[in-house]
Tab-separated table of C-alpha atoms in Angstrom:
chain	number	residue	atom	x	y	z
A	14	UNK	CA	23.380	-5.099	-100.292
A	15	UNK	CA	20.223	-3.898	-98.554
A	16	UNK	CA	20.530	-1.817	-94.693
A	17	UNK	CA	18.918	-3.235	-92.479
A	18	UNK	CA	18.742	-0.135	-90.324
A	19	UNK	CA	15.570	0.516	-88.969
A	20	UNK	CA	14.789	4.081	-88.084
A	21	UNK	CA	12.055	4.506	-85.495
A	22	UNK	CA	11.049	7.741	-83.936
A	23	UNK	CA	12.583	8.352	-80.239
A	24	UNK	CA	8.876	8.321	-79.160
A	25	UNK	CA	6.339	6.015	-80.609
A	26	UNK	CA	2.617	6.084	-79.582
A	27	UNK	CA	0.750	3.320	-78.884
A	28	UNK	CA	-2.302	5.229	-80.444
A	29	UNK	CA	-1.214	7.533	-83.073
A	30	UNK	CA	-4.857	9.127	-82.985
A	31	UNK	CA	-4.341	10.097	-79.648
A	32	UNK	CA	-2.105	13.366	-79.711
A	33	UNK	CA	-1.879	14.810	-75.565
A	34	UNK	CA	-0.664	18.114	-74.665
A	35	UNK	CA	1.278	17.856	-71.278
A	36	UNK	CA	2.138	21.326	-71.715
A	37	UNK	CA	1.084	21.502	-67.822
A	38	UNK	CA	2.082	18.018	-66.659
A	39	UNK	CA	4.678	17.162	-64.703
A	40	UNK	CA	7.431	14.352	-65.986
A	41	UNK	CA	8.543	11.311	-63.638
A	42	UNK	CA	11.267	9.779	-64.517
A	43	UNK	CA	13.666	7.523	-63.144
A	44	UNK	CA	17.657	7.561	-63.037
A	45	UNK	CA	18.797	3.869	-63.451
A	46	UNK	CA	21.789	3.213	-61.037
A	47	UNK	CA	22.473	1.383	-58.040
A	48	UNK	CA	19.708	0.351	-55.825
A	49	UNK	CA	16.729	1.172	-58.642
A	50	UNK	CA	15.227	3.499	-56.221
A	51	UNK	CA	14.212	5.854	-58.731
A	52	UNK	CA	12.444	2.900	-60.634
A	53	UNK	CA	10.753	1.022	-58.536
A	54	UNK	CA	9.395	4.330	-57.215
A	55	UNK	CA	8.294	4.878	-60.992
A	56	UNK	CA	6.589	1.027	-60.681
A	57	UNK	CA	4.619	1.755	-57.326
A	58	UNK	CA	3.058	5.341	-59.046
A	59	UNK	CA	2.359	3.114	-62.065
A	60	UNK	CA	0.976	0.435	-60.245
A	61	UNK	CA	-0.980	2.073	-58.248
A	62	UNK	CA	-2.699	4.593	-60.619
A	63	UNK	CA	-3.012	1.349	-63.174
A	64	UNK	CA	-5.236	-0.369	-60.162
A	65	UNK	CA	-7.071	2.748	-60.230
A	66	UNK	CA	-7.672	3.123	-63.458
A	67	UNK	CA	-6.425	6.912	-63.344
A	68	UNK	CA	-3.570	6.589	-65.900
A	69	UNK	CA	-2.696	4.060	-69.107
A	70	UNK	CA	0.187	2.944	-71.247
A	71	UNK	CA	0.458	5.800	-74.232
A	72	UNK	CA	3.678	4.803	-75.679
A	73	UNK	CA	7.482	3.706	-75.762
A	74	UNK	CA	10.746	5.120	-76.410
A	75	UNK	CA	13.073	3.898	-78.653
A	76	UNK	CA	16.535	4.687	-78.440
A	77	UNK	CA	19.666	2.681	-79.995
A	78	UNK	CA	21.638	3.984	-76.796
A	79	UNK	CA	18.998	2.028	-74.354
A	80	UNK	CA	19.912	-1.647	-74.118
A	81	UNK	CA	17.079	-3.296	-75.231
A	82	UNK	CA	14.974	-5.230	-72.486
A	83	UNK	CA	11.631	-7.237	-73.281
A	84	UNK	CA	9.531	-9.224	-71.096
A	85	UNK	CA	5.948	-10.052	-69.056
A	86	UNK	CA	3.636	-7.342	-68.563
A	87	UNK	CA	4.871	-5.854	-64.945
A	88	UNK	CA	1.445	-4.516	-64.132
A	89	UNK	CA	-0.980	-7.188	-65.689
A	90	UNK	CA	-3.390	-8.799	-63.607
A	91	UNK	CA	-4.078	-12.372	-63.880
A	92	UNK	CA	-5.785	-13.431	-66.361
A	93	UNK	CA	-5.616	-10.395	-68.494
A	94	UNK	CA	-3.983	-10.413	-71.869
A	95	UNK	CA	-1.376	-7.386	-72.037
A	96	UNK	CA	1.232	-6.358	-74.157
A	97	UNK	CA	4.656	-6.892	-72.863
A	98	UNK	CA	7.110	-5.059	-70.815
A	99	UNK	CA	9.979	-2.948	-72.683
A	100	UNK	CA	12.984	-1.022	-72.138
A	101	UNK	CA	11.285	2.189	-71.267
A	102	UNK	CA	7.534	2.899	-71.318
A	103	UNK	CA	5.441	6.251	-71.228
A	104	UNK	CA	2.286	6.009	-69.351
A	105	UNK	CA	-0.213	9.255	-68.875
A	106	UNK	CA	-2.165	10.329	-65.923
A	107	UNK	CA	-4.609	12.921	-67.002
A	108	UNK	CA	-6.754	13.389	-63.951
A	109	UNK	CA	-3.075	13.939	-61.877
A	110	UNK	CA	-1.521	15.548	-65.005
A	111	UNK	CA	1.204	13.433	-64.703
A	112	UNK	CA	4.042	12.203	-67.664
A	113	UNK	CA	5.349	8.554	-66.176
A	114	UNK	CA	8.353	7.104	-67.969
A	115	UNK	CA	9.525	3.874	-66.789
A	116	UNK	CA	12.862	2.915	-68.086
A	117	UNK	CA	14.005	-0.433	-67.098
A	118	UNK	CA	17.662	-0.861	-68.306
A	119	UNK	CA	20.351	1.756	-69.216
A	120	UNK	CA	22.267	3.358	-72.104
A	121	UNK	CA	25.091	1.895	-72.962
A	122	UNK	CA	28.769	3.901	-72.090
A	123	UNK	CA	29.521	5.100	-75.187
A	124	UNK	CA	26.453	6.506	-76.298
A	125	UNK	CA	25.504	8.871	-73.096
A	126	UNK	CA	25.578	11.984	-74.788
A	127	UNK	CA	23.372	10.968	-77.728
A	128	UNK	CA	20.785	9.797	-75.549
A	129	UNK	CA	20.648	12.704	-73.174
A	130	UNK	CA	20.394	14.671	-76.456
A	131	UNK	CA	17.110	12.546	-77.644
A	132	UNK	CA	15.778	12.770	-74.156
A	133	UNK	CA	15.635	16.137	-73.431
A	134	UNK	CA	14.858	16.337	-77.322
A	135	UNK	CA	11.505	14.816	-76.649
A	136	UNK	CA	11.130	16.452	-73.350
């Protein structure tokens, strides 16, 4: 019998050409929990540097531990034709040398640990 397993990279770029250093950039990041202060901080930075055109969607993690979430655009303007929302999102800011990564639902209990490993992994 086949797996059907599918093993994706904890971070995959929207544009694999596109390789960014953020050795000097500074990572936002929210802590889901009560209240989703940390998050919907995340979605007014996003927001507003999105309006500005000062920073874009580079990529999403992918993590077994993150319960899956998938939905509208949250920052597309009317009209416009955008890829859809996910779990948790990576969006770059060179001009403010800023890493943004909007996660939108937690990891499930039992797999803390291996998720805090991928995270600070990647980071």
């Amino acid at each position: 019998m086949a797996s059907t397993e599918v093993n994706l990279p904890f971070f995959s770029p929207l544009d694999c050409s596109h390789h960014s250093d953020w050795t000097d950039y500074t990572l936002l990041m929210p802590v889901c929990a009560v209240g989703n202060i940390g998050q919907l901080t995340c979605d007014l930075i996003i927001s507003t540097l999105l309006s500005r055109q000062e920073c874009q969607l580079v990529g999403r993690i992918y993590s077994p531990s993150v319960m899956p979430v998938v939905g509208p655009n949250a920052f597309a303007r009317d009209g416009e034709n955008a890829l859809p929302t996910t779990s948790t999102e990576v969006y770059e800011s060179v001009k403010h040398k800023l890493v943004i990564m909007q996660q939108r639902s937690s990891y499930y209990k039992n797999t803390k640990q291996v998720y805090v490993r991928e995270l600070t992994d990647w980071i």
